[in-house]
Coordinates of N, CA, C and O in Angstrom, one line a residue:
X1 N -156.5 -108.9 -7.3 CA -155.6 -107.9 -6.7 C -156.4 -106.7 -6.2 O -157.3 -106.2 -6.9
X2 N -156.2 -106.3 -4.9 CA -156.9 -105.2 -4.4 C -156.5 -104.2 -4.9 O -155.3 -103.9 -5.0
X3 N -157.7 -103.1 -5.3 CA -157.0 -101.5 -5.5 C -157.1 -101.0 -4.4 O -158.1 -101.2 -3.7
X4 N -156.1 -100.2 -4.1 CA -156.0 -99.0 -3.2 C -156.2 -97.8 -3.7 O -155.9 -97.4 -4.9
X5 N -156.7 -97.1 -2.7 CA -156.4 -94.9 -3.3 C -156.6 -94.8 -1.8 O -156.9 -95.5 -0.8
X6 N -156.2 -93.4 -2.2 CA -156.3 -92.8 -1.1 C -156.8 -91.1 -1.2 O -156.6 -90.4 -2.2
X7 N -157.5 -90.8 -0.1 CA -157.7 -88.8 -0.2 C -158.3 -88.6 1.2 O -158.8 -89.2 2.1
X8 N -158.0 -86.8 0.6 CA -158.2 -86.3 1.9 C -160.1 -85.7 2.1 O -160.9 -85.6 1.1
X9 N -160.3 -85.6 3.1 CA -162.2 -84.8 3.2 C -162.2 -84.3 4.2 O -162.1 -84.8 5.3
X10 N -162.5 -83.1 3.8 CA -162.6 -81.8 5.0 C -164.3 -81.9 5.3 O -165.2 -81.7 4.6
X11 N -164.1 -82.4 6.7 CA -165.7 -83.1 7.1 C -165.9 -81.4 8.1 O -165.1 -80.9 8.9
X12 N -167.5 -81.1 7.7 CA -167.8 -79.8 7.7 C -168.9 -80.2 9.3 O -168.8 -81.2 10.1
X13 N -169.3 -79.5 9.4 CA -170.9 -79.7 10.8 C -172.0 -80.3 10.0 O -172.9 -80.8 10.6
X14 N -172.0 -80.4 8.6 CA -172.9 -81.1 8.3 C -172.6 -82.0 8.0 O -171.4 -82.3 8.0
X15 N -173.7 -83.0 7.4 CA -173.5 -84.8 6.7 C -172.2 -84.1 6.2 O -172.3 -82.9 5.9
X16 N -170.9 -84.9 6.0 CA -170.1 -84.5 4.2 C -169.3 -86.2 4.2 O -168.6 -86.7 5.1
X17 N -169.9 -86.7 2.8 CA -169.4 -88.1 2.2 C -167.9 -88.3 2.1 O -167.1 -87.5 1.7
X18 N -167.6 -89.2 2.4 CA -166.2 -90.2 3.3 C -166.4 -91.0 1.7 O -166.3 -90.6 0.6
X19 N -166.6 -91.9 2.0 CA -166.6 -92.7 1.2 C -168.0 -93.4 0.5 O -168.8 -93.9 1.2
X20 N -168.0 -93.4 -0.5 CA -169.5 -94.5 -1.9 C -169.1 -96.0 -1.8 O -169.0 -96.2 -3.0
X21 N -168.8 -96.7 -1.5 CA -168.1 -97.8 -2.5 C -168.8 -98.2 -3.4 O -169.9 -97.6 -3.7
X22 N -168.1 -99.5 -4.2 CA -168.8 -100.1 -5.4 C -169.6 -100.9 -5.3 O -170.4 -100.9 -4.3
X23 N -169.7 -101.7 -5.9 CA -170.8 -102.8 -6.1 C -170.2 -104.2 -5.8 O -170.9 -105.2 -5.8
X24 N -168.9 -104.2 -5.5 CA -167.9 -104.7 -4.8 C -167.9 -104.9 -2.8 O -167.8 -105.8 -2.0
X25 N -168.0 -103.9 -2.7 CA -168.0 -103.1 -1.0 C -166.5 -102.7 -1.5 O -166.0 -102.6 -2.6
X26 N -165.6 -102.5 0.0 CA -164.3 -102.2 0.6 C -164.1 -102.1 1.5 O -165.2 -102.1 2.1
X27 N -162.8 -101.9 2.6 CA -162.2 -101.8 3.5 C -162.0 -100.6 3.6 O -161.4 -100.2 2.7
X28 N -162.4 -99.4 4.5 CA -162.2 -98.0 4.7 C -161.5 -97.8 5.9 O -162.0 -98.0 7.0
X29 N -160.1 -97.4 5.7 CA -159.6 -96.7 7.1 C -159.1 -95.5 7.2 O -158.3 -95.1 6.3
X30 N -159.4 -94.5 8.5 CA -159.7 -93.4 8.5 C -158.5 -92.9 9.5 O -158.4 -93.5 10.5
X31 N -157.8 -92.0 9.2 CA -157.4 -91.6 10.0 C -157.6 -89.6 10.5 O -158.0 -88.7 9.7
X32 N -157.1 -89.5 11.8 CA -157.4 -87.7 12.0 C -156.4 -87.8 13.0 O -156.0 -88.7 13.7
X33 N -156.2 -86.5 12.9 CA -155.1 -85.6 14.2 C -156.2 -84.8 15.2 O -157.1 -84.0 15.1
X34 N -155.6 -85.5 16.3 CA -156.9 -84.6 17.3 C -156.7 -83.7 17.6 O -156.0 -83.4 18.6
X35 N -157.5 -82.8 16.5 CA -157.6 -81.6 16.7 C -159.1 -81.3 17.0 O -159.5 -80.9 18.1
X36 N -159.8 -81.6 15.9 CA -161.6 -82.1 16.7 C -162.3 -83.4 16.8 O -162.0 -84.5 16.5
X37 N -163.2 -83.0 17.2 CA -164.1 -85.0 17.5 C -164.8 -85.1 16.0 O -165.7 -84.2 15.9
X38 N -164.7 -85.7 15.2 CA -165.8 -86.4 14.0 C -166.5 -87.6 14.9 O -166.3 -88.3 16.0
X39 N -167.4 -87.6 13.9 CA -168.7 -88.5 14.1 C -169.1 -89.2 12.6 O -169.1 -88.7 11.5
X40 N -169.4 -90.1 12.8 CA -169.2 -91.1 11.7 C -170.7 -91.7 11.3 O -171.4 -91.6 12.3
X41 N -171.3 -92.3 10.4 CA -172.4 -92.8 10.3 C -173.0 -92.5 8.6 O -172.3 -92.2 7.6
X42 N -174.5 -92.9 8.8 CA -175.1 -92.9 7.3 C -175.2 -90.9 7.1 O -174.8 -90.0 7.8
X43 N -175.9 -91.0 5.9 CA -176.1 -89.6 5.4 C -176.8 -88.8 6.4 O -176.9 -87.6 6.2
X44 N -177.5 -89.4 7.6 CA -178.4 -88.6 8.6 C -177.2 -88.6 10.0 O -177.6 -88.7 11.1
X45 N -175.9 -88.4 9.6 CA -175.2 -88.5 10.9 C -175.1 -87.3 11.6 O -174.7 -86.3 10.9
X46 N -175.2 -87.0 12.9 CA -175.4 -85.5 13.5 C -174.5 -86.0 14.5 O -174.1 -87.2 14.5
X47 N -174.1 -85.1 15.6 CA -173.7 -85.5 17.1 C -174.2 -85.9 18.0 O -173.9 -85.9 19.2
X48 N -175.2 -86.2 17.4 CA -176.4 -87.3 18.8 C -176.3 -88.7 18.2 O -176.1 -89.7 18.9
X49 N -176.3 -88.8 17.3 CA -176.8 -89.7 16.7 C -174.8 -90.9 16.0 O -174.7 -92.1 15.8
X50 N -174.0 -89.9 15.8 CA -173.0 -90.5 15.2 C -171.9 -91.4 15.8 O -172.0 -91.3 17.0
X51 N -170.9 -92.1 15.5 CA -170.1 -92.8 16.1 C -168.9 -91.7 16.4 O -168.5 -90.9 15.6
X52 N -168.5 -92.0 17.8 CA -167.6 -90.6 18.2 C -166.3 -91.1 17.8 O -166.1 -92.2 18.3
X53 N -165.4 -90.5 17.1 CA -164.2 -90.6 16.5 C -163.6 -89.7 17.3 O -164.0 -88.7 16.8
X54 N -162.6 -89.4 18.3 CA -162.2 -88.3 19.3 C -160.7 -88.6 19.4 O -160.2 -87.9 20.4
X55 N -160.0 -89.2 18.9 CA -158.8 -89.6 19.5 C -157.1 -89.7 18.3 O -157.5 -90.3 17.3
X56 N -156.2 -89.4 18.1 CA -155.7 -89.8 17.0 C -155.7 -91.0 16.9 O -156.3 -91.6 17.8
X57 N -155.1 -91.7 15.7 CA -155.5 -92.9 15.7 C -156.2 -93.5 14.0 O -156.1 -92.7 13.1
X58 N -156.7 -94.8 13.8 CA -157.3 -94.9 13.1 C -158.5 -95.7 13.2 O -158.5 -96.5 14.1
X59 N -159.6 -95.6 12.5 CA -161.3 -96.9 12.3 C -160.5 -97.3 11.1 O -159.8 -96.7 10.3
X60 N -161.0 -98.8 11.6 CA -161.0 -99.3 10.1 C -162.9 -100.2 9.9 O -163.5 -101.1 10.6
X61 N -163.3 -99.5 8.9 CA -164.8 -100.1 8.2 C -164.7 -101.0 7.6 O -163.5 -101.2 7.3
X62 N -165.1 -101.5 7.2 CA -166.2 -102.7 5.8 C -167.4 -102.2 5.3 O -168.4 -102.4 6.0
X63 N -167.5 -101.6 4.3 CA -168.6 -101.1 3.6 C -168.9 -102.0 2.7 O -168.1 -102.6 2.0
X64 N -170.4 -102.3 2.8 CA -171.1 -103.3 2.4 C -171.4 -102.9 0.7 O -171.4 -101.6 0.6
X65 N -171.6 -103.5 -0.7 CA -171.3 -103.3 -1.7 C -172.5 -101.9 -1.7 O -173.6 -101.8 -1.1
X66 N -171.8 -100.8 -2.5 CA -173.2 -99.4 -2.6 C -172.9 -98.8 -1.3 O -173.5 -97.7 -1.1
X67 N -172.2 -99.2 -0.3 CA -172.5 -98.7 0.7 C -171.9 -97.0 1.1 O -170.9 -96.6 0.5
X68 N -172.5 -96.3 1.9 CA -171.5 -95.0 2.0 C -171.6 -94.5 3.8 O -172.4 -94.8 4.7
X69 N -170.5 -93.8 4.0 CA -170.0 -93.5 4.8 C -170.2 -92.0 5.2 O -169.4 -91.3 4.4
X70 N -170.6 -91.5 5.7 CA -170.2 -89.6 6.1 C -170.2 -90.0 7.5 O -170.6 -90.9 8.1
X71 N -169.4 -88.2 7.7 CA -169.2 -87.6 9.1 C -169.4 -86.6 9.0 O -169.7 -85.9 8.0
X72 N -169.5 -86.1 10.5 CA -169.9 -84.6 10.5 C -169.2 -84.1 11.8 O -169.0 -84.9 12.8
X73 N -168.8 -82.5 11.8 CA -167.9 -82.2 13.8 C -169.0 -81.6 14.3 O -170.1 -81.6 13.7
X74 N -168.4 -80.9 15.8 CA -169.6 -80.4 16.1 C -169.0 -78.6 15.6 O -169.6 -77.7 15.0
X75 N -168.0 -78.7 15.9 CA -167.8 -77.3 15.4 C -166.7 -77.1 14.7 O -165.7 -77.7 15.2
X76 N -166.4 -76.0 13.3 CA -165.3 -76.2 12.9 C -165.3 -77.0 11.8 O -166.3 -77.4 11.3
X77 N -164.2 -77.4 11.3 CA -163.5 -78.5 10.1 C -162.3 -79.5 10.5 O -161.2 -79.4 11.0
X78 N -162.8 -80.3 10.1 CA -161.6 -81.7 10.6 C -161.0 -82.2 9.5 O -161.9 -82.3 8.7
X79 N -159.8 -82.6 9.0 CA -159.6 -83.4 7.5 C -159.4 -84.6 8.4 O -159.0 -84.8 9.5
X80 N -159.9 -85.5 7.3 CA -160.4 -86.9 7.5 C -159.2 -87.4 6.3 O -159.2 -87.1 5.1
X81 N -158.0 -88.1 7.0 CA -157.4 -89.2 6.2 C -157.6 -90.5 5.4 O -157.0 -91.4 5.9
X82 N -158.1 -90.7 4.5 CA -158.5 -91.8 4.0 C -157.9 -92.6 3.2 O -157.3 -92.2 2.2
X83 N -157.8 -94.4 3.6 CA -157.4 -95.1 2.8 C -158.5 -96.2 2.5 O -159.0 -97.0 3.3
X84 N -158.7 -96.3 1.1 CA -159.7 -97.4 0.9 C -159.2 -98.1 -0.1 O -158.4 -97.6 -0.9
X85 N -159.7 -99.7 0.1 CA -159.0 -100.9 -0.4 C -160.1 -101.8 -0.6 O -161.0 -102.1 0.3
X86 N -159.9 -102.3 -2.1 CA -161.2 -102.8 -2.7 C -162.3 -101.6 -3.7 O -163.3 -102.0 -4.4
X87 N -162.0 -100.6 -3.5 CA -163.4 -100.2 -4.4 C -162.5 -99.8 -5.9 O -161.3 -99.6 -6.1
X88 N -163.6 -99.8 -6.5 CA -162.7 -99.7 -8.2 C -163.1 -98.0 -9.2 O -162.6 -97.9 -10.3

């Protein structure tokens, strides 16, 4: 049986962690209100370098087991909607 949870992350200008998974992996999906652009990637994620998230809407991820997730805006604070499925 899959676990679900869910929370919220006020993703800052710098790296700030989305999601760890387990040793398992999981399914990460993300949702935001466009109000600003997030950027998505490993712990080194900046606005050059990150996946542009700009739109309402949702990503849905696969995080590989251990695997983690951050974002970062370019200016400002975004809350990041999160639903993950599979991690324990």
């Amino acid at each position: 049986m899959a676990i679900v949870s869910s929370t919220q992350v006020t993703v800052a200008t710098t790296p700030t962690l989305l999601v760890r998974a387990d040793s398992d992996g999981c399914r990460v999906v993300i949702h935001k209100v466009k109000a600003h652009q997030i950027y998505l990637g490993g712990s080194d994620v900046t606005t050059s370098n990150g996946f542009l998230f700009d739109h309402d809407g949702t990503v849905d991820i696969d995080l590989k087991a251990n695997g983690e997730l951050y974002a970062c805006c370019a200016t400002a604070t975004e809350t990041a909607y999160i639903l993950i499925v599979g991690n324990r």
